[in-house]
Amino acid sequence: MALEPLPVSVDSVIIGNGPSALILSYILHGHIPYYNASNPHPDPILHSKLVQSPCLLEINAPSLTEHFQASRLSYSTQALPINALLDTLIRPLADTEPGAFRTCVEWRHEPERAVEHVVLGNTVKAGGQWADNPVAASWDIGTLSYAEMLSLPGYSLSEHYKVSGRAQPADFYRPTRREIASYLAAYPEAVGIGDSLRFNSEAKGITRTVNGFLIASHNLHCNHLILASGIFSHLLPARPQLEPLLRLPDHSNECAPPLLVVGSGFTAADIIISALPNRKIIHIYKWNPDDHPSPLRACHADAYPDYAGVYRRMKLSAMKYLGQDCIFSPLRKRKSNPFFHSRDWDQSYEGLPNTYIKDVSVHGDYARVTLQGADGRVVDRDIANLEYVIGRRGSLEYLDKNLQIEVLGSGLPTSDHAGTISGQSLRFKVESNLQVAPNVFVTGSLTGDSLVRFAFGGCVFAAQKILLGSLTSSQEPESVRIENPSDALDDQTNKYRLTNGHTDLGIGRKARIASKDIELIKSDLWRNSAWWSGTCPAL
């Protein structure tokens, strides 16, 4: 269906078309979230507060979440309070009692509250980073989140499986990237928001005007600007000396010289996992587990056997390289983790911690690299290809310099890499206010909470201000104000920053379920009393 031409002016423009942009567009189409008291949250304190003001666009997050840290129920201590709040309302106790409680959120369609808006995304279909795969990694690797954590409002992932003729996923199922890309691509049409989305639309030259903002690339004016472009859109570039290695022809066959992978995070692990079983791999990575551990360390072996398996190979290689004795049984780990059976790791994987590529020489379709370890040891290796994946960042270069300074602050560097931003760039600022400049809001991973499950809070906040009236820069919204910004990270601030907000991955959710919280038992007694519904059980 052909889309109408872009108007000259709209109320709001969303930059990016990933999950958070889709959630916000759904709300701005007039789908308003309410607390459903007929499905009370198992936290009696939270329930008693919400029944008094059920519209979730009118919530005061600090007031509603002030008891979370003292509660025996499981709440995220890593996410922003408003993100943790919406997460637990949509999926009550999902980490400890998955499926035991129905959602507490009811979405009501109130078309009179819809706001004219446009969603600009540079991918060919909805999904943001899910629709794009800039590295040689398989689309069939399981996601970090379980299936039930990835549903958006109005059309769940479960419904998409049904429409697609697929069986419903089992508990603790990690859908593939391919499955989520398919779901997000289908989502706009399924919920009726496709009229606002524009694909292959790269926003540029956004400036503040007297009456709002101008998106110069589209000659489009708006009153509110929502940044949902994420922090994973750009791979950090290799230094110029390594560029000849990136231009080598692809050699994906198992008989070719080794594949050289540089990086210590999820993207590097994805490439290693995706390699053919007999493909030789040379893996260069940073190894500083005490001060700067790999985010893979947060992956529990039961929930993420693939990522935990790569991390264990990195650890084994580091211990061997440093001449340390192995203090655990590789055989026992191999038996307990099926990932170790995927290849002959001793023959196909060579891990080189804290190693520098000193010299490069290209010979036809292959290359030789000279590698120097931190202890000065030098070795030469022949390679067929290089995958340089030391990290991903986002970018706000679509904003003009003055607007970038407004958003980031004149005294705040964007990141260690010029022109890019990470999950830390705006974290301190959004702990106090998700409105990062007058009428400019951030959602999704730009807030520092990168999991889809934590995207709802920022979207509700932005919609609240857009629908109910924006505040000036001098008026901080009480719904996200925090007296001590570090409280949002509990005592795990450093750990959070080192793992990009994925510290919860270190906890096996299956193990959590084994011990039912005593507070939950008390909650069951409260729910069974039926006082919340205005009735009394028979005496």
PDB file of N, CA and C in Angstrom, residues 93-151:
ATOM      1  N   LEU A  93       6.640 -10.670  38.022  1.00  0.00           N
ATOM      2  CA  LEU A  93       7.532 -11.720  38.521  1.00  0.00           C
ATOM      3  C   LEU A  93       7.979 -12.674  37.419  1.00  0.00           C
ATOM      4  N   ALA A  94       8.262 -12.116  36.244  1.00  0.00           N
ATOM      5  CA  ALA A  94       8.622 -12.959  35.103  1.00  0.00           C
ATOM      6  C   ALA A  94       9.920 -13.721  35.327  1.00  0.00           C
ATOM      7  N   ASP A  95      10.810 -13.201  36.182  1.00  0.00           N
ATOM      8  CA  ASP A  95      12.091 -13.854  36.396  1.00  0.00           C
ATOM      9  C   ASP A  95      12.011 -15.006  37.387  1.00  0.00           C
ATOM     10  N   THR A  96      11.024 -14.969  38.263  1.00  0.00           N
ATOM     11  CA  THR A  96      10.938 -16.012  39.283  1.00  0.00           C
ATOM     12  C   THR A  96       9.732 -16.918  39.123  1.00  0.00           C
ATOM     13  N   GLU A  97       8.630 -16.388  38.580  1.00  0.00           N
ATOM     14  CA  GLU A  97       7.407 -17.175  38.397  1.00  0.00           C
ATOM     15  C   GLU A  97       6.856 -16.944  36.991  1.00  0.00           C
ATOM     16  N   PRO A  98       7.601 -17.304  35.938  1.00  0.00           N
ATOM     17  CA  PRO A  98       7.140 -17.017  34.576  1.00  0.00           C
ATOM     18  C   PRO A  98       5.804 -17.677  34.276  1.00  0.00           C
ATOM     19  N   GLY A  99       4.864 -16.867  33.795  1.00  0.00           N
ATOM     20  CA  GLY A  99       3.559 -17.393  33.432  1.00  0.00           C
ATOM     21  C   GLY A  99       2.596 -17.565  34.574  1.00  0.00           C
ATOM     22  N   ALA A 100       3.037 -17.341  35.804  1.00  0.00           N
ATOM     23  CA  ALA A 100       2.163 -17.560  36.958  1.00  0.00           C
ATOM     24  C   ALA A 100       1.140 -16.441  37.123  1.00  0.00           C
ATOM     25  N   PHE A 101       1.442 -15.255  36.629  1.00  0.00           N
ATOM     26  CA  PHE A 101       0.557 -14.102  36.795  1.00  0.00           C
ATOM     27  C   PHE A 101       0.254 -13.473  35.445  1.00  0.00           C
ATOM     28  N   ARG A 102      -0.988 -13.084  35.263  1.00  0.00           N
ATOM     29  CA  ARG A 102      -1.385 -12.421  34.039  1.00  0.00           C
ATOM     30  C   ARG A 102      -0.903 -10.975  34.052  1.00  0.00           C
ATOM     31  N   THR A 103      -0.768 -10.410  32.880  1.00  0.00           N
ATOM     32  CA  THR A 103      -0.318  -9.032  32.794  1.00  0.00           C
ATOM     33  C   THR A 103      -1.258  -8.109  33.557  1.00  0.00           C
ATOM     34  N   CYS A 104      -0.692  -7.089  34.153  1.00  0.00           N
ATOM     35  CA  CYS A 104      -1.480  -6.095  34.899  1.00  0.00           C
ATOM     36  C   CYS A 104      -1.790  -4.873  34.048  1.00  0.00           C
ATOM     37  N   VAL A 105      -1.412  -4.901  32.787  1.00  0.00           N
ATOM     38  CA  VAL A 105      -1.595  -3.742  31.917  1.00  0.00           C
ATOM     39  C   VAL A 105      -2.679  -4.032  30.887  1.00  0.00           C
ATOM     40  N   GLU A 106      -3.601  -3.114  30.793  1.00  0.00           N
ATOM     41  CA  GLU A 106      -4.670  -3.182  29.794  1.00  0.00           C
ATOM     42  C   GLU A 106      -4.491  -2.003  28.833  1.00  0.00           C
ATOM     43  N   TRP A 107      -4.461  -2.326  27.538  1.00  0.00           N
ATOM     44  CA  TRP A 107      -4.296  -1.286  26.523  1.00  0.00           C
ATOM     45  C   TRP A 107      -5.664  -0.916  25.964  1.00  0.00           C
ATOM     46  N   ARG A 108      -6.077   0.325  26.178  1.00  0.00           N
ATOM     47  CA  ARG A 108      -7.379   0.801  25.705  1.00  0.00           C
ATOM     48  C   ARG A 108      -7.176   1.734  24.509  1.00  0.00           C
ATOM     49  N   HIS A 109      -7.931   1.488  23.465  1.00  0.00           N
ATOM     50  CA  HIS A 109      -7.827   2.346  22.289  1.00  0.00           C
ATOM     51  C   HIS A 109      -8.712   3.576  22.477  1.00  0.00           C
ATOM     52  N   GLU A 110      -8.071   4.723  22.557  1.00  0.00           N
ATOM     53  CA  GLU A 110      -8.764   5.997  22.719  1.00  0.00           C
ATOM     54  C   GLU A 110      -8.308   6.899  21.571  1.00  0.00           C
ATOM     55  N   PRO A 111      -8.910   6.722  20.397  1.00  0.00           N
ATOM     56  CA  PRO A 111      -8.422   7.421  19.189  1.00  0.00           C
ATOM     57  C   PRO A 111      -8.411   8.935  19.311  1.00  0.00           C
ATOM     58  N   GLU A 112      -9.248   9.480  20.177  1.00  0.00           N
ATOM     59  CA  GLU A 112      -9.260  10.934  20.346  1.00  0.00           C
ATOM     60  C   GLU A 112      -7.975  11.453  20.978  1.00  0.00           C
ATOM     61  N   ARG A 113      -7.195  10.566  21.556  1.00  0.00           N
ATOM     62  CA  ARG A 113      -5.926  10.966  22.184  1.00  0.00           C
ATOM     63  C   ARG A 113      -4.723  10.725  21.278  1.00  0.00           C
ATOM     64  N   ALA A 114      -4.976  10.281  20.068  1.00  0.00           N
ATOM     65  CA  ALA A 114      -3.874  10.016  19.132  1.00  0.00           C
ATOM     66  C   ALA A 114      -3.147  11.309  18.779  1.00  0.00           C
ATOM     67  N   VAL A 115      -1.880  11.190  18.504  1.00  0.00           N
ATOM     68  CA  VAL A 115      -1.023  12.330  18.174  1.00  0.00           C
ATOM     69  C   VAL A 115      -0.393  12.082  16.800  1.00  0.00           C
ATOM     70  N   GLU A 116      -0.477  13.076  15.924  1.00  0.00           N
ATOM     71  CA  GLU A 116       0.120  12.926  14.605  1.00  0.00           C
ATOM     72  C   GLU A 116       1.639  12.859  14.729  1.00  0.00           C
ATOM     73  N   HIS A 117       2.219  11.836  14.148  1.00  0.00           N
ATOM     74  CA  HIS A 117       3.662  11.650  14.279  1.00  0.00           C
ATOM     75  C   HIS A 117       4.206  10.860  13.095  1.00  0.00           C
ATOM     76  N   VAL A 118       5.535  10.896  12.965  1.00  0.00           N
ATOM     77  CA  VAL A 118       6.232  10.169  11.909  1.00  0.00           C
ATOM     78  C   VAL A 118       7.400   9.428  12.538  1.00  0.00           C
ATOM     79  N   VAL A 119       7.631   8.192  12.079  1.00  0.00           N
ATOM     80  CA  VAL A 119       8.761   7.379  12.529  1.00  0.00           C
ATOM     81  C   VAL A 119       9.723   7.231  11.360  1.00  0.00           C
ATOM     82  N   LEU A 120      10.923   7.753  11.509  1.00  0.00           N
ATOM     83  CA  LEU A 120      11.927   7.705  10.445  1.00  0.00           C
ATOM     84  C   LEU A 120      13.000   6.673  10.793  1.00  0.00           C
ATOM     85  N   GLY A 121      13.154   5.653   9.952  1.00  0.00           N
ATOM     86  CA  GLY A 121      14.163   4.620  10.171  1.00  0.00           C
ATOM     87  C   GLY A 121      14.945   4.357   8.901  1.00  0.00           C
ATOM     88  N   ASN A 122      16.237   4.064   9.027  1.00  0.00           N
ATOM     89  CA  ASN A 122      17.063   3.877   7.829  1.00  0.00           C
ATOM     90  C   ASN A 122      17.165   2.427   7.372  1.00  0.00           C
ATOM     91  N   THR A 123      16.398   1.523   7.993  1.00  0.00           N
ATOM     92  CA  THR A 123      16.384   0.126   7.549  1.00  0.00           C
ATOM     93  C   THR A 123      15.239  -0.096   6.562  1.00  0.00           C
ATOM     94  N   VAL A 124      15.285  -1.221   5.854  1.00  0.00           N
ATOM     95  CA  VAL A 124      14.295  -1.476   4.806  1.00  0.00           C
ATOM     96  C   VAL A 124      12.957  -1.926   5.370  1.00  0.00           C
ATOM     97  N   LYS A 125      12.937  -2.312   6.645  1.00  0.00           N
ATOM     98  CA  LYS A 125      11.695  -2.710   7.295  1.00  0.00           C
ATOM     99  C   LYS A 125      11.823  -2.425   8.781  1.00  0.00           C
ATOM    100  N   ALA A 126      10.728  -2.514   9.480  1.00  0.00           N
ATOM    101  CA  ALA A 126      10.734  -2.207  10.914  1.00  0.00           C
ATOM    102  C   ALA A 126      11.626  -3.185  11.670  1.00  0.00           C
ATOM    103  N   GLY A 127      12.249  -2.679  12.738  1.00  0.00           N
ATOM    104  CA  GLY A 127      13.068  -3.554  13.570  1.00  0.00           C
ATOM    105  C   GLY A 127      14.367  -2.945  14.033  1.00  0.00           C
ATOM    106  N   GLY A 128      14.810  -1.845  13.416  1.00  0.00           N
ATOM    107  CA  GLY A 128      16.063  -1.236  13.848  1.00  0.00           C
ATOM    108  C   GLY A 128      17.220  -2.203  13.691  1.00  0.00           C
ATOM    109  N   GLN A 129      18.005  -2.380  14.759  1.00  0.00           N
ATOM    110  CA  GLN A 129      19.165  -3.274  14.684  1.00  0.00           C
ATOM    111  C   GLN A 129      18.766  -4.711  14.385  1.00  0.00           C
ATOM    112  N   TRP A 130      17.537  -5.092  14.703  1.00  0.00           N
ATOM    113  CA  TRP A 130      17.077  -6.457  14.424  1.00  0.00           C
ATOM    114  C   TRP A 130      16.921  -6.698  12.919  1.00  0.00           C
ATOM    115  N   ALA A 131      16.704  -5.625  12.159  1.00  0.00           N
ATOM    116  CA  ALA A 131      16.527  -5.763  10.716  1.00  0.00           C
ATOM    117  C   ALA A 131      17.843  -5.666   9.959  1.00  0.00           C
ATOM    118  N   ASP A 132      18.912  -5.431  10.672  1.00  0.00           N
ATOM    119  CA  ASP A 132      20.211  -5.218  10.041  1.00  0.00           C
ATOM    120  C   ASP A 132      21.232  -6.142  10.691  1.00  0.00           C
ATOM    121  N   ASN A 133      22.125  -6.694   9.894  1.00  0.00           N
ATOM    122  CA  ASN A 133      23.146  -7.587  10.427  1.00  0.00           C
ATOM    123  C   ASN A 133      24.476  -7.263   9.760  1.00  0.00           C
ATOM    124  N   PRO A 134      25.246  -6.317  10.328  1.00  0.00           N
ATOM    125  CA  PRO A 134      26.458  -5.838   9.653  1.00  0.00           C
ATOM    126  C   PRO A 134      27.663  -6.760   9.760  1.00  0.00           C
ATOM    127  N   VAL A 135      27.536  -7.888  10.453  1.00  0.00           N
ATOM    128  CA  VAL A 135      28.675  -8.794  10.601  1.00  0.00           C
ATOM    129  C   VAL A 135      28.308 -10.186  10.101  1.00  0.00           C
ATOM    130  N   ALA A 136      29.338 -11.026   9.957  1.00  0.00           N
ATOM    131  CA  ALA A 136      29.142 -12.379   9.421  1.00  0.00           C
ATOM    132  C   ALA A 136      28.693 -13.329  10.520  1.00  0.00           C
ATOM    133  N   ALA A 137      27.550 -13.028  11.109  1.00  0.00           N
ATOM    134  CA  ALA A 137      27.005 -13.877  12.171  1.00  0.00           C
ATOM    135  C   ALA A 137      25.686 -14.473  11.717  1.00  0.00           C
ATOM    136  N   SER A 138      25.396 -15.653  12.183  1.00  0.00           N
ATOM    137  CA  SER A 138      24.192 -16.363  11.785  1.00  0.00           C
ATOM    138  C   SER A 138      22.939 -15.663  12.306  1.00  0.00           C
ATOM    139  N   TRP A 139      21.881 -15.688  11.489  1.00  0.00           N
ATOM    140  CA  TRP A 139      20.583 -15.166  11.913  1.00  0.00           C
ATOM    141  C   TRP A 139      19.862 -16.151  12.826  1.00  0.00           C
ATOM    142  N   ASP A 140      20.447 -17.314  13.048  1.00  0.00           N
ATOM    143  CA  ASP A 140      19.768 -18.358  13.820  1.00  0.00           C
ATOM    144  C   ASP A 140      20.346 -18.549  15.217  1.00  0.00           C
ATOM    145  N   ILE A 141      21.140 -17.598  15.690  1.00  0.00           N
ATOM    146  CA  ILE A 141      21.624 -17.627  17.069  1.00  0.00           C
ATOM    147  C   ILE A 141      20.508 -17.144  17.988  1.00  0.00           C
ATOM    148  N   GLY A 142      20.356 -17.778  19.132  1.00  0.00           N
ATOM    149  CA  GLY A 142      19.316 -17.387  20.072  1.00  0.00           C
ATOM    150  C   GLY A 142      19.553 -16.001  20.647  1.00  0.00           C
ATOM    151  N   THR A 143      18.472 -15.291  20.906  1.00  0.00           N
ATOM    152  CA  THR A 143      18.559 -13.952  21.483  1.00  0.00           C
ATOM    153  C   THR A 143      18.950 -14.025  22.954  1.00  0.00           C
ATOM    154  N   LEU A 144      19.337 -12.886  23.516  1.00  0.00           N
ATOM    155  CA  LEU A 144      19.644 -12.832  24.940  1.00  0.00           C
ATOM    156  C   LEU A 144      18.382 -12.995  25.782  1.00  0.00           C
ATOM    157  N   SER A 145      17.268 -12.495  25.274  1.00  0.00           N
ATOM    158  CA  SER A 145      16.015 -12.526  26.036  1.00  0.00           C
ATOM    159  C   SER A 145      15.203 -13.768  25.694  1.00  0.00           C
ATOM    160  N   TYR A 146      14.434 -14.219  26.668  1.00  0.00           N
ATOM    161  CA  TYR A 146      13.480 -15.290  26.412  1.00  0.00           C
ATOM    162  C   TYR A 146      12.319 -14.743  25.587  1.00  0.00           C
ATOM    163  N   ALA A 147      11.579 -15.637  24.931  1.00  0.00           N
ATOM    164  CA  ALA A 147      10.532 -15.230  24.000  1.00  0.00           C
ATOM    165  C   ALA A 147       9.508 -14.305  24.637  1.00  0.00           C
ATOM    166  N   GLU A 148       9.088 -14.623  25.875  1.00  0.00           N
ATOM    167  CA  GLU A 148       8.038 -13.818  26.504  1.00  0.00           C
ATOM    168  C   GLU A 148       8.491 -12.419  26.862  1.00  0.00           C
ATOM    169  N   MET A 149       9.801 -12.169  26.810  1.00  0.00           N
ATOM    170  CA  MET A 149      10.332 -10.845  27.129  1.00  0.00           C
ATOM    171  C   MET A 149      10.397  -9.931  25.906  1.00  0.00           C
ATOM    172  N   LEU A 150      10.029 -10.440  24.740  1.00  0.00           N
ATOM    173  CA  LEU A 150      10.240  -9.702  23.504  1.00  0.00           C
ATOM    174  C   LEU A 150       8.954  -9.233  22.846  1.00  0.00           C
ATOM    175  N   SER A 151       7.813  -9.485  23.455  1.00  0.00           N
ATOM    176  CA  SER A 151       6.539  -9.095  22.865  1.00  0.00           C
ATOM    177  C   SER A 151       6.285  -7.599  23.011  1.00  0.00           C
TER     178      SER A 151
END
